[in-house]
Short mmCIF file of C-alpha atoms in Angstrom, two decimals:
data_model
loop_
_atom_site.label_atom_id
_atom_site.label_comp_id
_atom_site.label_asym_id
_atom_site.label_seq_id
_atom_site.Cartn_x
_atom_site.Cartn_y
_atom_site.Cartn_z
CA MET A 1 36.89 46.97 45.81
CA SER A 2 38.89 46.91 42.60
CA ALA A 3 42.54 46.20 41.94
CA ALA A 4 44.19 49.31 43.34
CA ARG A 5 47.28 50.64 45.06
CA VAL A 6 47.78 49.50 48.63
CA ALA A 7 46.68 52.42 50.84
CA GLY A 8 49.55 54.46 52.23
CA MET A 9 52.22 52.69 50.23
CA PRO A 10 54.05 54.65 47.55
CA GLY A 11 55.47 52.96 44.50
CA PRO A 12 54.15 50.71 41.76
CA TRP A 13 50.77 49.04 41.74
CA GLN A 14 50.30 45.90 43.81
CA PRO A 15 47.29 43.58 44.18
CA ASP A 16 45.11 44.17 47.22
CA PRO A 17 46.42 41.69 49.84
CA VAL A 18 42.95 41.00 51.26
CA ARG A 19 41.51 40.11 47.86
CA GLN A 20 44.58 38.00 47.13
CA ARG A 21 44.00 35.99 50.33
CA GLN A 22 40.30 35.66 49.50
CA ALA A 23 41.08 34.70 45.87
CA GLY A 24 38.56 37.40 45.04
CA TYR A 25 39.79 38.79 41.73
CA ARG A 26 37.80 38.33 38.51
CA LEU A 27 38.39 39.00 34.83
CA GLU A 28 36.71 42.42 34.99
CA ASP A 29 39.27 43.50 37.61
CA LEU A 30 42.11 42.89 35.16
CA LEU A 31 40.41 45.19 32.67
CA ARG A 32 40.62 47.99 35.26
CA LEU A 33 44.30 47.65 36.14
CA PRO A 34 46.27 50.93 36.08
CA PRO A 35 48.77 51.64 33.30
CA ASP A 36 51.76 50.94 35.58
CA ALA A 37 50.57 47.45 36.53
CA PRO A 38 52.90 44.60 35.51
CA ARG A 39 51.83 41.80 33.16
CA VAL A 40 49.65 39.43 35.16
CA GLU A 41 47.65 36.23 34.92
CA LEU A 42 44.66 35.35 37.08
CA VAL A 43 44.80 31.86 38.61
CA ASP A 44 41.73 30.80 40.58
CA GLY A 45 41.03 34.38 41.62
CA VAL A 46 44.63 35.21 42.62
CA ILE A 47 46.74 37.64 40.59
CA HIS A 48 50.13 36.26 39.55
CA VAL A 49 52.77 38.56 38.09
CA VAL A 50 54.15 37.11 34.84
CA PRO A 51 57.96 36.78 35.13
CA ALA A 52 59.95 39.04 32.83
CA PRO A 53 61.13 36.99 29.83
CA THR A 54 64.76 36.71 28.77
CA LEU A 55 65.99 38.23 25.53
CA GLY A 56 66.37 34.74 24.04
CA HIS A 57 62.79 33.87 24.98
CA GLN A 58 61.53 37.07 23.36
CA ASP A 59 63.57 36.46 20.22
CA VAL A 60 62.07 32.98 19.75
CA SER A 61 58.54 34.26 20.51
CA SER A 62 58.85 37.16 18.07
CA LEU A 63 60.27 35.01 15.28
CA LEU A 64 57.54 32.40 15.74
CA ARG A 65 54.76 34.99 15.87
CA GLY A 66 56.12 36.52 12.66
CA TRP A 67 56.36 33.13 10.92
CA LEU A 68 52.84 32.11 11.93
CA GLY A 69 51.46 35.51 10.92
CA ASP A 70 53.11 35.25 7.49
CA HIS A 71 51.95 31.68 6.83
CA ALA A 72 48.49 31.49 8.43
CA PRO A 73 45.50 31.50 6.05
CA ALA A 74 43.30 34.60 5.86
CA HIS A 75 40.76 33.31 8.41
CA LEU A 76 43.45 33.08 11.13
CA ARG A 77 45.75 35.61 12.77
CA ALA A 78 48.79 35.33 15.04
CA ALA A 79 49.44 37.40 18.15
CA GLN A 80 51.98 37.62 20.93
CA ALA A 81 51.31 37.93 24.68
CA VAL A 82 47.51 38.33 24.49
CA GLY A 83 45.41 37.01 27.36
CA VAL A 84 42.95 34.13 27.12
CA ALA A 85 40.04 34.07 29.58
CA LEU A 86 39.75 30.40 30.54
CA ASP A 87 37.11 31.24 33.16
CA ARG A 88 35.80 34.26 35.10
CA ASP A 89 38.62 33.91 37.61
CA PHE A 90 41.29 32.30 35.42
CA THR A 91 43.38 33.80 32.62
CA ARG A 92 46.58 32.81 30.90
CA GLU A 93 48.79 34.72 28.49
CA PRO A 94 50.39 32.38 25.95
CA ASP A 95 53.68 33.59 24.49
CA VAL A 96 52.20 33.23 20.99
CA LEU A 97 48.75 32.24 19.79
CA VAL A 98 46.75 31.78 16.61
CA TYR A 99 43.15 32.92 16.72
CA ARG A 100 40.13 33.37 14.47
CA ALA A 101 40.36 36.53 12.36
CA GLU A 102 36.74 37.55 12.97
CA VAL A 103 37.55 38.50 16.59
CA PRO A 104 37.24 42.31 16.96
CA ASP A 105 40.61 44.00 17.34
CA ASP A 106 39.56 46.07 20.37
CA ARG A 107 39.39 43.02 22.66
CA HIS A 108 41.78 42.62 25.60
CA PHE A 109 41.13 38.90 26.07
CA LEU A 110 40.29 36.03 23.78
CA LEU A 111 37.89 33.21 24.64
CA PRO A 112 39.06 29.59 24.33
CA HIS A 113 36.83 28.81 21.31
CA GLU A 114 38.47 31.73 19.45
CA VAL A 115 41.98 30.31 19.90
CA VAL A 116 43.14 27.49 17.61
CA LEU A 117 46.75 27.30 18.88
CA ALA A 118 48.46 28.35 22.11
CA VAL A 119 52.27 28.35 22.24
CA GLU A 120 54.57 28.54 25.24
CA VAL A 121 58.32 29.13 24.95
CA VAL A 122 59.93 27.38 27.91
CA SER A 123 62.36 29.33 30.10
CA PRO A 124 64.12 28.14 33.28
CA GLY A 125 61.57 29.89 35.51
CA THR A 126 58.50 28.56 33.67
CA ARG A 127 59.42 24.92 32.96
CA ARG A 128 56.89 23.26 35.25
CA THR A 129 54.04 25.59 34.29
CA ASP A 130 54.71 25.38 30.54
CA ARG A 131 55.23 21.61 30.49
CA PHE A 132 52.43 20.56 32.84
CA SER A 133 50.02 23.20 34.18
CA LYS A 134 49.29 25.26 31.08
CA PRO A 135 48.76 22.31 28.70
CA ALA A 136 46.23 20.83 31.13
CA GLU A 137 44.47 24.19 31.48
CA TYR A 138 44.37 24.86 27.73
CA ALA A 139 43.14 21.33 27.02
CA GLY A 140 40.49 21.61 29.73
CA ALA A 141 39.26 24.83 28.11
CA GLY A 142 39.03 23.13 24.70
CA ILE A 143 41.87 24.91 22.84
CA ALA A 144 42.55 22.64 19.87
CA GLY A 145 46.32 22.96 19.60
CA TYR A 146 49.29 23.49 21.88
CA TRP A 147 52.97 23.90 21.00
CA ARG A 148 55.78 23.82 23.52
CA VAL A 149 59.04 25.36 22.35
CA GLU A 150 62.18 24.36 24.20
CA GLN A 151 65.33 26.47 23.90
CA ASN A 152 69.06 25.76 23.61
CA PRO A 153 68.63 24.13 21.14
CA VAL A 154 65.24 25.18 19.81
CA ARG A 155 62.91 22.19 19.53
CA VAL A 156 59.14 22.33 18.98
CA TYR A 157 56.65 19.82 20.40
CA ALA A 158 53.26 20.08 18.68
CA TYR A 159 50.12 18.66 20.33
CA ARG A 160 46.46 18.38 19.40
CA LEU A 161 43.46 17.97 21.64
CA ALA A 162 42.51 14.30 21.81
CA ASP A 163 38.97 13.29 20.89
CA ARG A 164 38.43 11.37 24.13
CA PRO A 165 39.34 11.99 27.76
CA GLY A 166 42.75 10.74 28.83
CA ARG A 167 43.81 8.76 31.88
CA SER A 168 43.01 11.74 34.08
CA GLY A 169 39.38 11.64 32.97
CA ASN A 170 39.81 15.07 31.36
CA ARG A 171 40.57 16.06 27.80
CA GLU A 172 44.30 15.99 27.17
CA TYR A 173 46.74 16.77 24.39
CA GLU A 174 48.40 14.09 22.32
CA LEU A 175 51.74 14.60 20.62
CA LEU A 176 51.50 15.09 16.86
CA ALA A 177 55.12 15.86 16.05
CA GLU A 178 58.39 17.12 17.45
CA ALA A 179 61.16 18.74 15.48
CA ASP A 180 64.51 20.45 15.74
CA GLU A 181 64.92 20.76 11.95
CA LEU A 182 61.55 20.85 10.14
CA LEU A 183 58.10 20.82 11.73
CA GLU A 184 55.47 19.41 9.37
CA LEU A 185 51.79 19.48 10.34
CA THR A 186 48.34 19.66 8.76
CA GLN A 187 46.74 21.58 11.66
CA PRO A 188 45.78 24.25 12.59
CA PHE A 189 46.77 24.82 8.94
CA PRO A 190 49.39 23.20 6.69
CA VAL A 191 52.74 23.90 8.38
CA GLU A 192 56.27 23.39 7.08
CA LEU A 193 58.31 25.31 9.61
CA PRO A 194 62.12 25.19 9.34
CA ILE A 195 63.29 25.47 12.94
CA THR A 196 66.19 27.67 11.82
CA GLU A 197 63.60 30.37 11.01
CA ILE A 198 62.61 30.67 14.67
CA THR A 199 66.14 30.25 16.05
CA PRO A 200 67.82 33.53 17.00
#
């Protein structure tokens, strides 16, 4: 059984309640979602609808994606709201990401080794996930860099994947820099980002 409309119920697409209870969804099911399906992530086989972002969140994401796209070297590209398949039954959709340019442009999902930076813009409804869950998931999958962007005022926290496991016994991110004026980094490429350029 694939992701489909609930039998006998009119209206927009919904996940199959039986498969949701069984945590039975896989990556290939997401590729078959109908055009009217909402944005979703797959967490341990359960489909989660991605909350609609605020205008401020979208402004910061768009400005940052534009800045990264303009400044990344030729072997890297920037994208917004593209899924990353962390496992067969686990996907996330970073707000912005930087990935290797050799990835074919007809792909719906990136693999962790193709992503060099995942960025989450924190909103009131995503604080816990963006500050705790997603960094742990991205680090566990081996994504080299993670940025967390707080709003009001805009402040960027830039992390890199540590060489050794952390206190949890798993790979974790370590803070490289934080900035509310100028973010300066050497990875994933030389960065001198004035925070005003990503502030709406």
